Short mmCIF file of C-alpha atoms and ligand atoms in Angstrom, two decimals:
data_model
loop_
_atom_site.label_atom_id
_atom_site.label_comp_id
_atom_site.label_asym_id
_atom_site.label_seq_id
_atom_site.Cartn_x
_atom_site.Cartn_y
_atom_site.Cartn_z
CA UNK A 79 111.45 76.29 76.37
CA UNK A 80 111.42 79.98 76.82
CA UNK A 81 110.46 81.94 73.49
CA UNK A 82 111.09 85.56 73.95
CA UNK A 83 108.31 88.25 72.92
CA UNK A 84 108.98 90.60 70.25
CA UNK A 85 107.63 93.51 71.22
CA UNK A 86 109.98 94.28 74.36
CA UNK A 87 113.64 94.54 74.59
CA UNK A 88 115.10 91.94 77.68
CA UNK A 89 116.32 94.46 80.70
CA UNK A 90 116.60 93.40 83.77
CA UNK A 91 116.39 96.71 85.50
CA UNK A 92 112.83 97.51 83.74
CA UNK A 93 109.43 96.30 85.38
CA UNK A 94 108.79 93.65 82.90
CA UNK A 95 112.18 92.31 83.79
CA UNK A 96 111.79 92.70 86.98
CA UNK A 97 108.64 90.40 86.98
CA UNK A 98 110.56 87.84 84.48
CA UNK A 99 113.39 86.95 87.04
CA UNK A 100 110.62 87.30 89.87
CA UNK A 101 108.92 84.35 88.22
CA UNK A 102 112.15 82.70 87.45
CA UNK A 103 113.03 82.45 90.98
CA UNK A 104 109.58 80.99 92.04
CA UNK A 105 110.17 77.69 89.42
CA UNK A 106 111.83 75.41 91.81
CA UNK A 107 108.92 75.27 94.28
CA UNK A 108 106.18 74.72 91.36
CA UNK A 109 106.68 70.51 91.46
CA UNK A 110 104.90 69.66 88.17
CA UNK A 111 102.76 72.36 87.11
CA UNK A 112 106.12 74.05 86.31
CA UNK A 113 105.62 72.43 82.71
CA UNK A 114 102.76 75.40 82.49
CA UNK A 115 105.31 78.19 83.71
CA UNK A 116 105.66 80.08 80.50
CA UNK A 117 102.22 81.23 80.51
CA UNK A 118 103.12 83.63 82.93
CA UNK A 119 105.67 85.23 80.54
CA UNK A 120 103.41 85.71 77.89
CA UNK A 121 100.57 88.35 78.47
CA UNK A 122 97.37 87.36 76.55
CA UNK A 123 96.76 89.88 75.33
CA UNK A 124 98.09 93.44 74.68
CA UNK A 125 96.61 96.34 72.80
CA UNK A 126 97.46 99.54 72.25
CA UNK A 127 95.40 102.70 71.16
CA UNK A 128 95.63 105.72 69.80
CA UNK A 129 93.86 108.37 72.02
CA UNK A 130 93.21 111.72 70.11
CA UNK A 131 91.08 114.28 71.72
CA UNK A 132 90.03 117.96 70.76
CA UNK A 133 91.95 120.42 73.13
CA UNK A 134 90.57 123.64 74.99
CA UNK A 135 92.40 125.97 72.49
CA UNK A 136 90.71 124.38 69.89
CA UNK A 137 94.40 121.98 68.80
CA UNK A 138 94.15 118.16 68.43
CA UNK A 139 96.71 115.98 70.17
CA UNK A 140 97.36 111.87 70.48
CA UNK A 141 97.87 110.10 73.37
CA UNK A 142 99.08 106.84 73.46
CA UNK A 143 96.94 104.50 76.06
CA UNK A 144 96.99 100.97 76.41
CA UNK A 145 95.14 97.83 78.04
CA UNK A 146 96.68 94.53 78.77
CA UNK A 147 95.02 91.39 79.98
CA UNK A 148 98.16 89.32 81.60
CA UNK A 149 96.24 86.12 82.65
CA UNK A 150 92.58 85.17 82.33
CA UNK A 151 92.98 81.77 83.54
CA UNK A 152 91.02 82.51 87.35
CA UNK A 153 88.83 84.96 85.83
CA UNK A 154 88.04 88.62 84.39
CA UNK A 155 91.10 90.54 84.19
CA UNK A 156 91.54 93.26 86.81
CA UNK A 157 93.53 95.76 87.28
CA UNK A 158 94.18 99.71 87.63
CA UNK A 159 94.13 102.36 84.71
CA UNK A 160 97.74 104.55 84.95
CA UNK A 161 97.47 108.33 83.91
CA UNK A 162 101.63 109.45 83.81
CA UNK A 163 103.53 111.00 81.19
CA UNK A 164 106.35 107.54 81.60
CA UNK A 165 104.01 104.75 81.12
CA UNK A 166 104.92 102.32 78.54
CA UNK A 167 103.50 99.34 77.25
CA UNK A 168 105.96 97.33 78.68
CA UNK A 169 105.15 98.52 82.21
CA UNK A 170 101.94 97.96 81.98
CA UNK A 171 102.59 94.81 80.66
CA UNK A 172 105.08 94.17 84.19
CA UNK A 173 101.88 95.97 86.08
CA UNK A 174 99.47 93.50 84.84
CA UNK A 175 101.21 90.35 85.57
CA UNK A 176 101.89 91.46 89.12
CA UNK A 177 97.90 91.90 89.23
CA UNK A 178 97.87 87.90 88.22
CA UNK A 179 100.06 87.30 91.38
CA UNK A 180 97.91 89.52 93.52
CA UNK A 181 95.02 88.27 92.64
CA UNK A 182 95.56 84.76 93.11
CA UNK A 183 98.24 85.47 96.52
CA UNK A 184 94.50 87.08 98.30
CA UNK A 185 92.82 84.65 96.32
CA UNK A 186 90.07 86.30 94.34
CA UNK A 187 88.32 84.81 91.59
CA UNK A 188 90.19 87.46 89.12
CA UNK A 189 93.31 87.48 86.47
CA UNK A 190 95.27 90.15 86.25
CA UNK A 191 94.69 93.30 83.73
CA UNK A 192 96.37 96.78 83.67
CA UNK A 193 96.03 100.09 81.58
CA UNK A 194 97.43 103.18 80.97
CA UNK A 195 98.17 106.42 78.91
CA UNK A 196 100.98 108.23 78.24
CA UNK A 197 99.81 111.70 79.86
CA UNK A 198 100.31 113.62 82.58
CA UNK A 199 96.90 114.65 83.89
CA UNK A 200 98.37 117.66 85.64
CA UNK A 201 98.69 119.22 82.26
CA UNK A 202 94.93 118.61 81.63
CA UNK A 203 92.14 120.79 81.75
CA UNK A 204 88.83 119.35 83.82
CA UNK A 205 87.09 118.51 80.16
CA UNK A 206 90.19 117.31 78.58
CA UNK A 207 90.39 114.61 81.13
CA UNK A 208 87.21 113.96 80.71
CA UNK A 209 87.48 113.98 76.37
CA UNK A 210 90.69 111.36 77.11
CA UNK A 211 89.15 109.35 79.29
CA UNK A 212 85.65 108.79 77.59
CA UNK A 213 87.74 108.12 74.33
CA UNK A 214 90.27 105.80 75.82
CA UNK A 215 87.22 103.85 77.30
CA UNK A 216 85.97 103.79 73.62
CA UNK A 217 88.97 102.81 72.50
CA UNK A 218 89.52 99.81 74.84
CA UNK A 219 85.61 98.89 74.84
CA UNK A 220 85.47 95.90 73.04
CA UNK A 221 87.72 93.59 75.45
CA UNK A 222 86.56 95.21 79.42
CA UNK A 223 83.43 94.56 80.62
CA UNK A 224 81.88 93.54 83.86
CA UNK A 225 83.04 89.73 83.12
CA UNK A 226 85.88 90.25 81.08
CA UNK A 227 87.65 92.55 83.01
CA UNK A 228 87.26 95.13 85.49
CA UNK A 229 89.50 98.59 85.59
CA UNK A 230 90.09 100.71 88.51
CA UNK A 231 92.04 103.93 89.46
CA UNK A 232 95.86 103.66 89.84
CA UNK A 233 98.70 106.99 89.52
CA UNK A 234 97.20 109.59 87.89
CA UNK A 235 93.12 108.29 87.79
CA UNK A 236 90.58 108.46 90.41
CA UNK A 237 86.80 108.00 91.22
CA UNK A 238 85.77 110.96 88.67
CA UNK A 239 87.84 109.22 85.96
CA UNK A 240 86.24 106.12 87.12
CA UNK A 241 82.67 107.62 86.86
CA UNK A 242 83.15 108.45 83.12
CA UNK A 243 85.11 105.36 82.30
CA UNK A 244 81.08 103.75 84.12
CA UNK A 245 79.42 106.29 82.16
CA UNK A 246 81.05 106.00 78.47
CA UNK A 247 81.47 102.06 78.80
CA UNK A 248 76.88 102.07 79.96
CA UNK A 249 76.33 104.43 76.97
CA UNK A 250 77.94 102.36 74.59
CA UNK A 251 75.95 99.15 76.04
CA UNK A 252 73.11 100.53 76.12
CA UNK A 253 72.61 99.49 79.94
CA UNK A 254 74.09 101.16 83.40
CA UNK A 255 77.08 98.82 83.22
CA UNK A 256 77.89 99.87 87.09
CA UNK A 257 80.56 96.34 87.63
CA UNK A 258 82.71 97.72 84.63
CA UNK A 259 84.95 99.40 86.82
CA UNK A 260 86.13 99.78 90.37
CA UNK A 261 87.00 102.69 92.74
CA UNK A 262 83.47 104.63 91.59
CA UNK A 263 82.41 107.34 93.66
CA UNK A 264 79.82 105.55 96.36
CA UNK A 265 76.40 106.91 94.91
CA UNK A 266 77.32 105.07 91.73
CA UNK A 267 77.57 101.95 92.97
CA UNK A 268 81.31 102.28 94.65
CA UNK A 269 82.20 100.78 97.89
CA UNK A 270 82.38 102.43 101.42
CA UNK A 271 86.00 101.54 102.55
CA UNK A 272 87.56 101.59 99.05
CA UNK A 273 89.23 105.03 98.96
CA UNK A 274 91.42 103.96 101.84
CA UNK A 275 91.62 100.13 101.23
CA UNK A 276 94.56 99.58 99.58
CA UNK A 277 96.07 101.93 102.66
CA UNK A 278 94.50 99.79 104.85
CA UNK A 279 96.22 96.93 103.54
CA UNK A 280 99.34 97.80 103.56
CA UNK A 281 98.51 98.77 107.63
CA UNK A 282 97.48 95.18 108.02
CA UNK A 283 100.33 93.68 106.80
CA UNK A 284 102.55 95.96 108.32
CA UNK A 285 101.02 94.84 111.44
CA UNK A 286 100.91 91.51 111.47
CA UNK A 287 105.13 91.34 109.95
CA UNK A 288 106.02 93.70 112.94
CA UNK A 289 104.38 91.72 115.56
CA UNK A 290 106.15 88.96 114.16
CA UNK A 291 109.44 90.62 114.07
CA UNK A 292 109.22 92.16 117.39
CA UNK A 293 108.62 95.67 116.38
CA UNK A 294 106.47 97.55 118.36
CA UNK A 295 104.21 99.86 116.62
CA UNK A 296 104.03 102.27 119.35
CA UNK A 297 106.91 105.00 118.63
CA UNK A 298 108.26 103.33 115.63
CA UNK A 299 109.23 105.69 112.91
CA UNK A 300 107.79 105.49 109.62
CA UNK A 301 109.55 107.16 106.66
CA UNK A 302 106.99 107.07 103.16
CA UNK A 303 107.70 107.96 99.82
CA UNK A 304 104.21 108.93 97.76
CA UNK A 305 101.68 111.15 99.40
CA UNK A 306 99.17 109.81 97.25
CA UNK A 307 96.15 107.46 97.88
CA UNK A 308 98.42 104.83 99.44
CA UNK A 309 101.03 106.62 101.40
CA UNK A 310 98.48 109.25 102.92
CA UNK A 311 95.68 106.70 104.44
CA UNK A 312 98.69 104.53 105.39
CA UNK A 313 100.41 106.70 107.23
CA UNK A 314 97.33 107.96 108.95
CA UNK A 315 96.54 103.92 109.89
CA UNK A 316 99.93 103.57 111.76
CA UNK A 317 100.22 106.94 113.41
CA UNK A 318 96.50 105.83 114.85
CA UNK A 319 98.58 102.87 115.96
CA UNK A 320 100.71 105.02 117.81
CA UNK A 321 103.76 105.57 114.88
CA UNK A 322 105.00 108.50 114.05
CA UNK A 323 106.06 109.23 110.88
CA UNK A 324 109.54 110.93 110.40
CA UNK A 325 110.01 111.37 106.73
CA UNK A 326 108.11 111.99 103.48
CA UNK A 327 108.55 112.53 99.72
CA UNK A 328 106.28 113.33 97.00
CA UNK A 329 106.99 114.79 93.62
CA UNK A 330 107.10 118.10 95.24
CA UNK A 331 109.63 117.32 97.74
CA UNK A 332 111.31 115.35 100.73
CA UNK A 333 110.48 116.58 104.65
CA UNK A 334 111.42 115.29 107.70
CA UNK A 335 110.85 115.63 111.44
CA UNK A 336 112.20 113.15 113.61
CA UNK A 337 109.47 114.14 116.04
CA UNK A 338 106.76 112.80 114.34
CA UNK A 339 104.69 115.27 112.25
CA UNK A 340 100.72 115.80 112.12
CA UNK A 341 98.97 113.88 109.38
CA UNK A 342 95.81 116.10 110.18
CA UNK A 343 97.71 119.23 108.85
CA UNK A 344 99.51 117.31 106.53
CA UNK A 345 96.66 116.15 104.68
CA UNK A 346 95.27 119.45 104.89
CA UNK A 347 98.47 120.96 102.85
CA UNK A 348 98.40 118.38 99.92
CA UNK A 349 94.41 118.91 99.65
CA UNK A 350 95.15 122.65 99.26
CA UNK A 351 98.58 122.21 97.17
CA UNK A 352 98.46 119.01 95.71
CA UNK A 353 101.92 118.01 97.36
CA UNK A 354 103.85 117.68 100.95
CA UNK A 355 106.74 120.34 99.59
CA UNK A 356 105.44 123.70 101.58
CA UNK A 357 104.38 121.67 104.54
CA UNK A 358 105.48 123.98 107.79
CA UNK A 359 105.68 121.07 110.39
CA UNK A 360 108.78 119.70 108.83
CA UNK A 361 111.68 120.72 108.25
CA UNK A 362 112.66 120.66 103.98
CA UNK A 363 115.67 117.87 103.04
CA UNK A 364 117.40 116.57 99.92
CA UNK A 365 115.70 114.15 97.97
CA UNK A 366 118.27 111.90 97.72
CA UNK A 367 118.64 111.98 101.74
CA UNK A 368 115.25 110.53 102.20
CA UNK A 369 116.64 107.39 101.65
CA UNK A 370 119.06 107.56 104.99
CA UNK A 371 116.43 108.81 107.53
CA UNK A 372 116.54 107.45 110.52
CA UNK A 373 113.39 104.91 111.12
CA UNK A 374 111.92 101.30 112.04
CA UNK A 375 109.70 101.14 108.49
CA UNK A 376 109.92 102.24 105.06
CA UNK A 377 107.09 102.64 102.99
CA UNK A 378 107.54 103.36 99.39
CA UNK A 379 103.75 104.44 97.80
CA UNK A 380 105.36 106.01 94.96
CA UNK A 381 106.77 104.76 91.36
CA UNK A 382 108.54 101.24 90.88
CA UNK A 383 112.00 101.14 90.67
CA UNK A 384 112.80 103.44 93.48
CA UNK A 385 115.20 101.43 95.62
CA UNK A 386 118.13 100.60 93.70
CA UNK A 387 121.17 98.29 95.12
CA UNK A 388 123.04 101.50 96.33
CA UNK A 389 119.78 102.75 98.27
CA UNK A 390 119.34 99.26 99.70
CA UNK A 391 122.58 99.40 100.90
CA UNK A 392 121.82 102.45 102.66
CA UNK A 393 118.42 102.06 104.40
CA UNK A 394 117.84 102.27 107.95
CA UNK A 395 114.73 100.65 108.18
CA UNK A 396 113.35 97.06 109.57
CA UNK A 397 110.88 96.69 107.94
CA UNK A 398 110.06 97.53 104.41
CA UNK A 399 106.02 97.69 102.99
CA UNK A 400 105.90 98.12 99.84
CA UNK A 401 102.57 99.91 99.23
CA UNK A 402 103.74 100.55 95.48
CA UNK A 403 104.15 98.39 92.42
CA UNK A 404 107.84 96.78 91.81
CA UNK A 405 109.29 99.71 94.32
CA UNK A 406 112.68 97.62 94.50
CA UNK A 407 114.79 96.50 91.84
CA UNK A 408 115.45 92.75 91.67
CA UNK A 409 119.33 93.16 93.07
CA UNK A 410 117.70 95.21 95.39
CA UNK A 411 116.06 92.74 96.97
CA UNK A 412 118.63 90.59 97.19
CA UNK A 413 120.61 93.50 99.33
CA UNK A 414 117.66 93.75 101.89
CA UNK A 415 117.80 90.12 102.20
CA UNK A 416 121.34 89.64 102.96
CA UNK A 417 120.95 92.90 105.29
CA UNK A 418 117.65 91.19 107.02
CA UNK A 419 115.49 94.11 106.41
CA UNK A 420 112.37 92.04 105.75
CA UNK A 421 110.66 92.87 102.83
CA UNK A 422 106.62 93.11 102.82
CA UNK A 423 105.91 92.16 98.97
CA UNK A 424 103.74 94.38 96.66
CA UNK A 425 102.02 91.32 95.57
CA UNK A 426 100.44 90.99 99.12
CA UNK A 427 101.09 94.24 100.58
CA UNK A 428 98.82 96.40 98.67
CA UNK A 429 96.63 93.79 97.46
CA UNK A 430 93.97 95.82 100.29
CA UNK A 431 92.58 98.03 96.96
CA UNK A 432 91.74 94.93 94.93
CA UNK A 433 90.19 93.16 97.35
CA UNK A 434 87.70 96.28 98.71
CA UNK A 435 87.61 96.50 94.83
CA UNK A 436 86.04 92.60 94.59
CA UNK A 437 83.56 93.79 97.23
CA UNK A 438 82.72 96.33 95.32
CA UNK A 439 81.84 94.44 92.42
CA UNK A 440 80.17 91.82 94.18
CA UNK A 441 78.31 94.48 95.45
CA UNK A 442 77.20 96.27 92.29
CA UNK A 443 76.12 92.10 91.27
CA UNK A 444 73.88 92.01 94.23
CA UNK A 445 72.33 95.70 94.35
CA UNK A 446 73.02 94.94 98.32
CA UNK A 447 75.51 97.52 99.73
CA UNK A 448 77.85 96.95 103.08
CA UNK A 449 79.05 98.81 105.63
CA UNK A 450 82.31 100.17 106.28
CA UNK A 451 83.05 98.33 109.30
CA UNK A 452 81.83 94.99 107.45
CA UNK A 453 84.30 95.92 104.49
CA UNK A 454 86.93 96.92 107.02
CA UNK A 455 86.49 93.55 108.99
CA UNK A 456 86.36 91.38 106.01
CA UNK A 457 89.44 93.12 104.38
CA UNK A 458 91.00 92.75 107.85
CA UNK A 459 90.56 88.89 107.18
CA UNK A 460 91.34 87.92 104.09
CA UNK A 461 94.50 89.90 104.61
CA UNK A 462 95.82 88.17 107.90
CA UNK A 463 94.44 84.83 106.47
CA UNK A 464 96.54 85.29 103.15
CA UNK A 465 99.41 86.57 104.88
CA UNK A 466 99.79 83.85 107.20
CA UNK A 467 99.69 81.50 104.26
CA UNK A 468 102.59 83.08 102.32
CA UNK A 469 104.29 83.26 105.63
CA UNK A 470 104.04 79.40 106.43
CA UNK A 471 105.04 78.78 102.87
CA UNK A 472 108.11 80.92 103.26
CA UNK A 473 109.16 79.57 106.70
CA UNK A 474 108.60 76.06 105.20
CA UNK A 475 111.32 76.78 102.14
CA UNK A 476 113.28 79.08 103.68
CA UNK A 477 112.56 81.45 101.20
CA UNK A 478 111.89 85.46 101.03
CA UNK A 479 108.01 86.77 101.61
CA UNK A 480 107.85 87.90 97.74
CA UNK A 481 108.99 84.43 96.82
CA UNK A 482 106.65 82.38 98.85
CA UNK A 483 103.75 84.80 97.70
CA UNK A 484 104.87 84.04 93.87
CA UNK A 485 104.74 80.37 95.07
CA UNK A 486 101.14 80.96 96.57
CA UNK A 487 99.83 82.55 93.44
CA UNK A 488 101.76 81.09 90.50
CA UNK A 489 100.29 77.83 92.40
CA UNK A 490 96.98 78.95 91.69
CA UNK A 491 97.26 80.21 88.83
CA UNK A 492 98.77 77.16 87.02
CA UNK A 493 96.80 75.05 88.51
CA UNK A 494 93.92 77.14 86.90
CA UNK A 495 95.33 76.77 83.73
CA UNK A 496 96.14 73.03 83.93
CA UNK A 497 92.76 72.24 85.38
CA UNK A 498 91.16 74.18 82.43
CA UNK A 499 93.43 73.02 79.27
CA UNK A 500 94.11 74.25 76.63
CA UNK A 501 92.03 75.55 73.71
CA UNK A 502 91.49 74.00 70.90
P1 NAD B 852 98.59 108.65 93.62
O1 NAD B 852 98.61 109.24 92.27
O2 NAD B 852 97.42 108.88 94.51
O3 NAD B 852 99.89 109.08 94.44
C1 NAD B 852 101.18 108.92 93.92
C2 NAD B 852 102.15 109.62 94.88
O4 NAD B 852 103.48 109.39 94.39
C3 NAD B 852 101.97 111.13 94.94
O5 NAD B 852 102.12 111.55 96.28
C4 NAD B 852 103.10 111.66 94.08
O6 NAD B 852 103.50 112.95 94.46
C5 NAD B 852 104.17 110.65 94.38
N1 NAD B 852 105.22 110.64 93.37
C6 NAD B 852 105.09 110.63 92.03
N2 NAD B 852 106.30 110.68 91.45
C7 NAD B 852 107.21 110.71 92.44
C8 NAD B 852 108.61 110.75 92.48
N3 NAD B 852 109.33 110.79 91.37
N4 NAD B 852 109.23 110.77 93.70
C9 NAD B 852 108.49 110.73 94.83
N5 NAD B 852 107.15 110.69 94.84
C10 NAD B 852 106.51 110.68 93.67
O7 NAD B 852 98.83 107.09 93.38
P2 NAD B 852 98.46 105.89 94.35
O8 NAD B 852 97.14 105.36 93.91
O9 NAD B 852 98.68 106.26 95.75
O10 NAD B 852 99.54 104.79 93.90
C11 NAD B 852 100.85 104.77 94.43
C12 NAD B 852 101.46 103.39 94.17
O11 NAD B 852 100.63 102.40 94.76
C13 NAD B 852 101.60 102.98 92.69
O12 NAD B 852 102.73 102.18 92.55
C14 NAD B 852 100.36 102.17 92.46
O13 NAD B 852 100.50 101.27 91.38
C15 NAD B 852 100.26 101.44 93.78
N6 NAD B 852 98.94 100.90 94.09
C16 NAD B 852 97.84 101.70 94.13
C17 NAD B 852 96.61 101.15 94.45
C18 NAD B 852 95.37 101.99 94.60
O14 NAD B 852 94.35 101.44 95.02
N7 NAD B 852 95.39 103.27 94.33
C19 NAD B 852 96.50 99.77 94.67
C20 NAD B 852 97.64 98.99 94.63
C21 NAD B 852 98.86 99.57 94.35
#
């Protein structure tokens, strides 16, 4: 029986709701370990802090951050840390349980965690980031922790923020705690590869679904939405395929060229401006236009939520990679489907970051470092392996990529939790 939480309001159209029918959809193919189902609607554990720091001009102010360990059952938690000014506890509570899924779809040993704070970093000065983020770590101390679960940069947080979550979470130890978190910078203890490896993923996948589809990578046109992390070192991957990419949006603005525009001198614009918006090699559109250019594959990097029913009924694109969390609403989907745009899931797509992220970790265990190409190779792998696994298990039910990867996972994941028992 399904006993609702509490704490959230039921909405179909938020993340959390999102994830609900997700899982609700995945139920049939579960045989008997569906009796363990509802664990995956109730996170294990959610908490929320209170995050006051000293500003420059000498004010106080609270920020609201929070930590939530979905599922523990295959492991530590892991998952991202989200710096924006929207996050909410129920979207961190939808971005942890899609970290469940991802683990278990690529198959590492991990659970699924996620964190956030109410903030927009933008806004912060150098040392106020660093105050927030050193008291946030504080704050969420007592339940992360090399075996208990493992943060990482997502929107908004990167290697620096990474170094003093390392640095705050040692001090209060007592010990360099280096496997606390993932996405360090590389001479303390972070991987070669890692920057880019969620990027990379979302080029593998992209890959292998086009060769399956028939789409040649050579001269297909790429549209992307988020310049960030993601979108930037995937759009760099599949131009070095031989793509070009037509269209991009960032919070500073859309551009397009249906020529094909150069990610060299791209990059070099958001490095210097922090967004794509005064980019010369392309010409300046609407935002809302983006979502009619003219190409073979969509990549939304961004926010979740982004394509809505009337935007799915509008794309252009074959092939849609979903480098973002929950980019498409759940009727959404359903439009792309009945359109046959195939749809790459988040919940393999960009599971490239957590996996250069287990690396990493296993790395840090074994004071024995890699090298890029081995990271690269093995990435390369366990991508195409996973992939091809979710891919039988779709063609075998007739059923949508993000289903069969729910199917692959939840699999896992119950079985985890059946195998195990429960406590007392
Ligand atoms: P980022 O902060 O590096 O980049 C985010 C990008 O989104 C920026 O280009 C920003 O301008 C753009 N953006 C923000 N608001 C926008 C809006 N309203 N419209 C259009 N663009 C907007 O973040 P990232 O790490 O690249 O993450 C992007 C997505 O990928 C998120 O959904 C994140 O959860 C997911 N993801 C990230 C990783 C990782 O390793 N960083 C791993 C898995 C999934």
């Amino acid at each position: 029986m399904h006993e609702p939480l509490s704490y959230v309001t039921p909405n179909p159209h938020s993340a959390w709701g999102t994830y609900l029918l997700q899982v609700d959809r995945v139920l049939p193919y579960l045989g008997p370990l569906a009796r363990w189902s509802e664990t995956l609607k109730h996170p294990k554990r959610a908490l929320i802090v209170d995050v006051p720091i000293e500003m420059d001009d000498g004010s106080v102010r609270h920020f609201e951050g929070y930590r939530v360990q979905h599922n523990l059952s295959r492991g530590p938690g892991k998952g991202g840390v989200r710096y924006h000014p929207d996050v909410t506890l129920e979207e961190v509570m939808a971005l942890s349980a899609w970290m469940t899924v991802k683990n278990a779809a690529v198959n590492l040993p991990y659970g699924g965690a996620k964190g956030g704070i109410r903030v927009d970093p933008r806004q912060l000065s150098h040392k106020e980031l660093e105050r927030l983020t050193r008291r946030y770590t504080s704050e969420i101390g007592f339940i992360i922790g090399p075996q208990q679960d493992i943060p990482a940069p997502d929107v908004g947080t990167n290697p620096q923020i990474m170094a003093w979550m390392m640095d705050t979470y040692s001090m209060n130890v007592g010990a360099t705690a280096s496997g606390v978190v993932t996405g360090k910078p590389i001479h303390l203890g972070g991987s070669l590869g890692r920057v880019k490896a969620t990027g990379r993923g979302v080029f593998v996948t992209g890959r292998e679904a086009a060769r399956r589809i028939g789409l040649n990578l050579d001269g297909a046109r790429i549209a992307v939405q988020g310049f960030g992390n993601v979108g930037s070192a995937a759009a760099e991957l599949f131009t070095s395929a031989g793509a070009k990419v037509v269209a991009v949006q960032d919070h500073t603005g859309t551009i397009a060229n249906a020529g094909g525009m150069d990610m060299a001198d791209l990059m070099d614009v958001v490095r210097r401006d922090g967004g794509v918006g005064a980019f010369t090699g392309a010409e300046r559109i609407d935002d809302e236009a983006f979502w009619d250019t003219d190409c073979d594959i969509l990549i939304p990097a961004a926010l979740e939520g982004q394509i809505t029913v009337a935007r799915a009924n509008r794309l252009k694109a074959k092939l849609v990679l979903e480098g973002a969390n929950g980019p498409t609403m759940f009727d959404a989907d359903d439009v792309l489907t009945d359109r046959g745009i195939l749809v790459v899931p988040d919940v393999i797509c960009n599971a490239g970051g957590v996996t250069v992220s287990y690396f990493e970790w296993v790395q840090d265990f074994s004071s024995f470092f890699w090298t890029e190409d081995e990271i690269n190779v093995r990435l390369d792998k366990i991508m195409v392996d996973a992939l091809r696994k979710i891919w039988d298990m779709a063609d075998r039910h007739r059923i949508t990529l993000r289903t069969a990867t729910f199917a692959v996972a939840c699999e896992r994941i119950l079985m985890a939790r059946q195998e195990r028992g429960l406590y007392p």
